[in-house]
PDB file of C-alpha atoms in Angstrom:
ATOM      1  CA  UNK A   1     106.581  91.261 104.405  1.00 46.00           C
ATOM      2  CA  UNK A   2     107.155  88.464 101.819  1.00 53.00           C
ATOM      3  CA  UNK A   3     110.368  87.516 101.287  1.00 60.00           C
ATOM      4  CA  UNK A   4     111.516  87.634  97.546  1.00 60.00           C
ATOM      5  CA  UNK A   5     114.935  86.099  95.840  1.00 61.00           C
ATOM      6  CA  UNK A   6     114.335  86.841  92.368  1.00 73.00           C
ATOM      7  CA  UNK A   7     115.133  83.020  91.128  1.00 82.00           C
ATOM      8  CA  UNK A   8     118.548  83.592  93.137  1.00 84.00           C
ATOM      9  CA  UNK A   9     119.663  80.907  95.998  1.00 90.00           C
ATOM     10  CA  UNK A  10     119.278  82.219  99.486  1.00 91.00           C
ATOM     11  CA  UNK A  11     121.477  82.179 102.420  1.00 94.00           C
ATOM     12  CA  UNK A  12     120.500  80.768 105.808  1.00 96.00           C
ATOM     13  CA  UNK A  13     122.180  81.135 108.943  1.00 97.00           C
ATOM     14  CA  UNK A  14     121.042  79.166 112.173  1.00 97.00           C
ATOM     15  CA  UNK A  15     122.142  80.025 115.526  1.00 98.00           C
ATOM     16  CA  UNK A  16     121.401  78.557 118.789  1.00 98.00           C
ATOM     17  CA  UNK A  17     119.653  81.677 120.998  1.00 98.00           C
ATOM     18  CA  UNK A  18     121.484  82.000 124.361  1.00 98.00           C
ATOM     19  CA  UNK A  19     124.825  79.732 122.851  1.00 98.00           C
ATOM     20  CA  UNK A  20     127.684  81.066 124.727  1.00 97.00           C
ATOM     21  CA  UNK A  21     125.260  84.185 126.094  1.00 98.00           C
ATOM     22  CA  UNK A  22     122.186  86.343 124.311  1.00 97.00           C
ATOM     23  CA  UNK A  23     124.808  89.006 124.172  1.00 97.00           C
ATOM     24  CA  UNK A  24     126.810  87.105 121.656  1.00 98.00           C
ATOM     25  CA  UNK A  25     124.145  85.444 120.018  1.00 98.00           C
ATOM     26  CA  UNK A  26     123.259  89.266 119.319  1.00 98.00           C
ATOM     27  CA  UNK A  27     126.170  90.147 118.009  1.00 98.00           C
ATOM     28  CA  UNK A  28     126.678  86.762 115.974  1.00 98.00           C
ATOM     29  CA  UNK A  29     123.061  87.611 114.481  1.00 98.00           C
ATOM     30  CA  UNK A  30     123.565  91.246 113.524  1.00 97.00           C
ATOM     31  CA  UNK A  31     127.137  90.478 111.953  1.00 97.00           C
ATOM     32  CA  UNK A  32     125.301  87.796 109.763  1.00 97.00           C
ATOM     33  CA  UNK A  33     122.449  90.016 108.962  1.00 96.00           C
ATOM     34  CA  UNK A  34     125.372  92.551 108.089  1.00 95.00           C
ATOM     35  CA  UNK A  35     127.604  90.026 105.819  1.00 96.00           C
ATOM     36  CA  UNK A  36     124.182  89.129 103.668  1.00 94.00           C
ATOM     37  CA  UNK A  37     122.124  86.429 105.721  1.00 96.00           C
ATOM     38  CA  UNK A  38     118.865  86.938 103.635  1.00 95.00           C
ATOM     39  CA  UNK A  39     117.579  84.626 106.573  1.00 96.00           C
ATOM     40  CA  UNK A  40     118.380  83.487 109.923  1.00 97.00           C
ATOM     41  CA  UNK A  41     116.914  81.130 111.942  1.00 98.00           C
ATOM     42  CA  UNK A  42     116.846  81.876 115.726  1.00 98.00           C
ATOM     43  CA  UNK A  43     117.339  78.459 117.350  1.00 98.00           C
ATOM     44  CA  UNK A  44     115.290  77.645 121.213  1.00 98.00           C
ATOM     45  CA  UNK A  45     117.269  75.887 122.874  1.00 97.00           C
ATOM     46  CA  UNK A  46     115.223  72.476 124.196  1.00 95.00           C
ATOM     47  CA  UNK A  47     116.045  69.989 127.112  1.00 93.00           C
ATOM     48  CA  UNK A  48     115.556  66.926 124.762  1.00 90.00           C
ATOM     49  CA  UNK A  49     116.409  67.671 121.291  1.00 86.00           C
ATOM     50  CA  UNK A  50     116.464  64.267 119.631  1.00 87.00           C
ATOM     51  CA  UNK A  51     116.037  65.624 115.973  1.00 89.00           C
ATOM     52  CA  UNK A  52     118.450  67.624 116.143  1.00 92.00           C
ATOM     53  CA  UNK A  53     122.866  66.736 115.450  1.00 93.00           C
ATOM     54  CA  UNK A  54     125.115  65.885 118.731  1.00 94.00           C
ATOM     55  CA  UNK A  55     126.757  70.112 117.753  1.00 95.00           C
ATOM     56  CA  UNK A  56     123.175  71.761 117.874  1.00 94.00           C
ATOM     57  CA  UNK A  57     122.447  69.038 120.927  1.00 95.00           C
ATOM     58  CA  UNK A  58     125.078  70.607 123.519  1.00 96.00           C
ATOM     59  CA  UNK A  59     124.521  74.305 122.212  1.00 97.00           C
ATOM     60  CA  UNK A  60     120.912  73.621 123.322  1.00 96.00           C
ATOM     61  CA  UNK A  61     122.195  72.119 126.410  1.00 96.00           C
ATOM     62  CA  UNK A  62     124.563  75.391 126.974  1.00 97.00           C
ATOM     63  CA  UNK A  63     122.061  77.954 126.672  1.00 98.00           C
ATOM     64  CA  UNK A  64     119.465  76.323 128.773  1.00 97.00           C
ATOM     65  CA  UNK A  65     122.207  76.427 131.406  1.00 97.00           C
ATOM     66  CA  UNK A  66     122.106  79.915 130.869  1.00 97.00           C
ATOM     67  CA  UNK A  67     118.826  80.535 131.220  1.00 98.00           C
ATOM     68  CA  UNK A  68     117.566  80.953 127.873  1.00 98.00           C
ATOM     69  CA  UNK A  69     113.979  80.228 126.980  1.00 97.00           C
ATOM     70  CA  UNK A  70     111.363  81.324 124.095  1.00 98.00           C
ATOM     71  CA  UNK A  71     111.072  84.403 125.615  1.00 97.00           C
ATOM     72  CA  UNK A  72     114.137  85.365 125.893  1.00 98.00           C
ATOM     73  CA  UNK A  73     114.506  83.911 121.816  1.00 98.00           C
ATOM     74  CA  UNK A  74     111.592  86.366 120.811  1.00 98.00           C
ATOM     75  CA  UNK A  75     112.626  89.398 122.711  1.00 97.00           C
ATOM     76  CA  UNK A  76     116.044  88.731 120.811  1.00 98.00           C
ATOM     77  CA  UNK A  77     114.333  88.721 117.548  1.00 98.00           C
ATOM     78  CA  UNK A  78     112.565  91.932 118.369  1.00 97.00           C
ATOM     79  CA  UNK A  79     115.600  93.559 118.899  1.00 96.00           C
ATOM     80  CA  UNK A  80     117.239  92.030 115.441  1.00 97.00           C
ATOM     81  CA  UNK A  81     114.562  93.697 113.743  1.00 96.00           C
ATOM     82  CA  UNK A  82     114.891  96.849 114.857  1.00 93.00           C
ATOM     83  CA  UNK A  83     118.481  97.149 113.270  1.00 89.00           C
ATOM     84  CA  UNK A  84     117.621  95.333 110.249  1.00 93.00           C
ATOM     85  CA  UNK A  85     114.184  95.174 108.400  1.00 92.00           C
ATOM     86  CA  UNK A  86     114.578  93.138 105.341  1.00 92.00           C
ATOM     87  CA  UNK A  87     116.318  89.711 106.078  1.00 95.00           C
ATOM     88  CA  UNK A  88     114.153  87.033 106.848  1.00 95.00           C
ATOM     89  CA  UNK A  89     113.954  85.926 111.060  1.00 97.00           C
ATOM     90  CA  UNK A  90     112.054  82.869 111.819  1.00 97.00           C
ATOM     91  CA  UNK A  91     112.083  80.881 115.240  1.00 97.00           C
ATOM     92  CA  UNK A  92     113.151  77.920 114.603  1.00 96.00           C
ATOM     93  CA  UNK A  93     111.604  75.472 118.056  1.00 96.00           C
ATOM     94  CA  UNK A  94     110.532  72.280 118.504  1.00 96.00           C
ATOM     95  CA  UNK A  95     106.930  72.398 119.538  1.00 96.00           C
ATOM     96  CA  UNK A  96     107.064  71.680 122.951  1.00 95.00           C
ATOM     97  CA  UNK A  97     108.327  75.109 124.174  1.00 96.00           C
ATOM     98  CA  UNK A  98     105.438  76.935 121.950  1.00 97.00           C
ATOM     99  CA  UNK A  99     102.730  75.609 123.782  1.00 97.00           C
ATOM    100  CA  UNK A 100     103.951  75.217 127.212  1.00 96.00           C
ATOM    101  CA  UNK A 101     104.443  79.100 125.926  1.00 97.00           C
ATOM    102  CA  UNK A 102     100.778  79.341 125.209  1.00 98.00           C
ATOM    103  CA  UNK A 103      99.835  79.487 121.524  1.00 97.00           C
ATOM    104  CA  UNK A 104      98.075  82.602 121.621  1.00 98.00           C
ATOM    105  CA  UNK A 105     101.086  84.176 123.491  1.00 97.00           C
ATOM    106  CA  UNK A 106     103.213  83.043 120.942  1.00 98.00           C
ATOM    107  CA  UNK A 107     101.382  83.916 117.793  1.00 97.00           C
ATOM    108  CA  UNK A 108     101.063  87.764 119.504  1.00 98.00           C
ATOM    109  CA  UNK A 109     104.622  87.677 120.493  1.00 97.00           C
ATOM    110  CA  UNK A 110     106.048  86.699 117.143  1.00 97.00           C
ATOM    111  CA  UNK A 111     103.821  89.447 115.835  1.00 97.00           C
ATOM    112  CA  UNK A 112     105.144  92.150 117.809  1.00 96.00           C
ATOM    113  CA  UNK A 113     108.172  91.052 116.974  1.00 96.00           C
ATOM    114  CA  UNK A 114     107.694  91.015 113.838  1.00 96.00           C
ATOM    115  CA  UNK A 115     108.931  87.364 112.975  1.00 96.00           C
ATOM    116  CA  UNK A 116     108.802  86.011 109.391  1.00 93.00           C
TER     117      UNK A 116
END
């Protein structure tokens, strides 16, 4: 589905997936979505993110710890979607993790999740 402002400003939230735990990035996600997020962007954590600030750096560096990977980032946004169907959910990854992914796999996956 398209998303549509009407001319208005948008907001957009970005969380780090897996930053403490997927649990709380859940519930961090779904209380956005609730306040008015019109999007969010769902954050992969990545072993060497040089683009990114020193905060968004050791959130990356947390969740990997944890164990969270694109999977685990798309299964999250599959969930998200289920309890809301209107504001806007993109992944937001460096490239790296997509392909060691597989780009077919990732294109079918954000599909059935039904990603923006």
């Amino acid at each position: 589905m398209p998303l549509v402002f009407s001319g208005r400003p948008a907001m957009v939230a970005y969380l780090t997936c897996g930053d403490p735990s997927l649990e709380a990035t859940k519930q961090i996600a779904m209380a956005a979505i609730d306040a008015g997020a019109d999007i969010l962007e769902l954050g992969v954590p990545f072993s060497d993110p040089v683009a990114d600030g020193p905060v968004i750096q050791r959130a990356s560096q947390r969740a990997l710890d944890g164990g969270t990977g694109l999977g685990d980032v798309l299964e999250l946004a599959r969930e998200l979607r289920k309890h809301n169907q209107e504001t806007g959910l993109i992944v937001f990854s460096y490239l790296n993790p997509v392909l060691r992914f597989g780009l077919e796999n990732f294109a079918d996956a954000a599909r059935q999740a039904r990603l923006d």
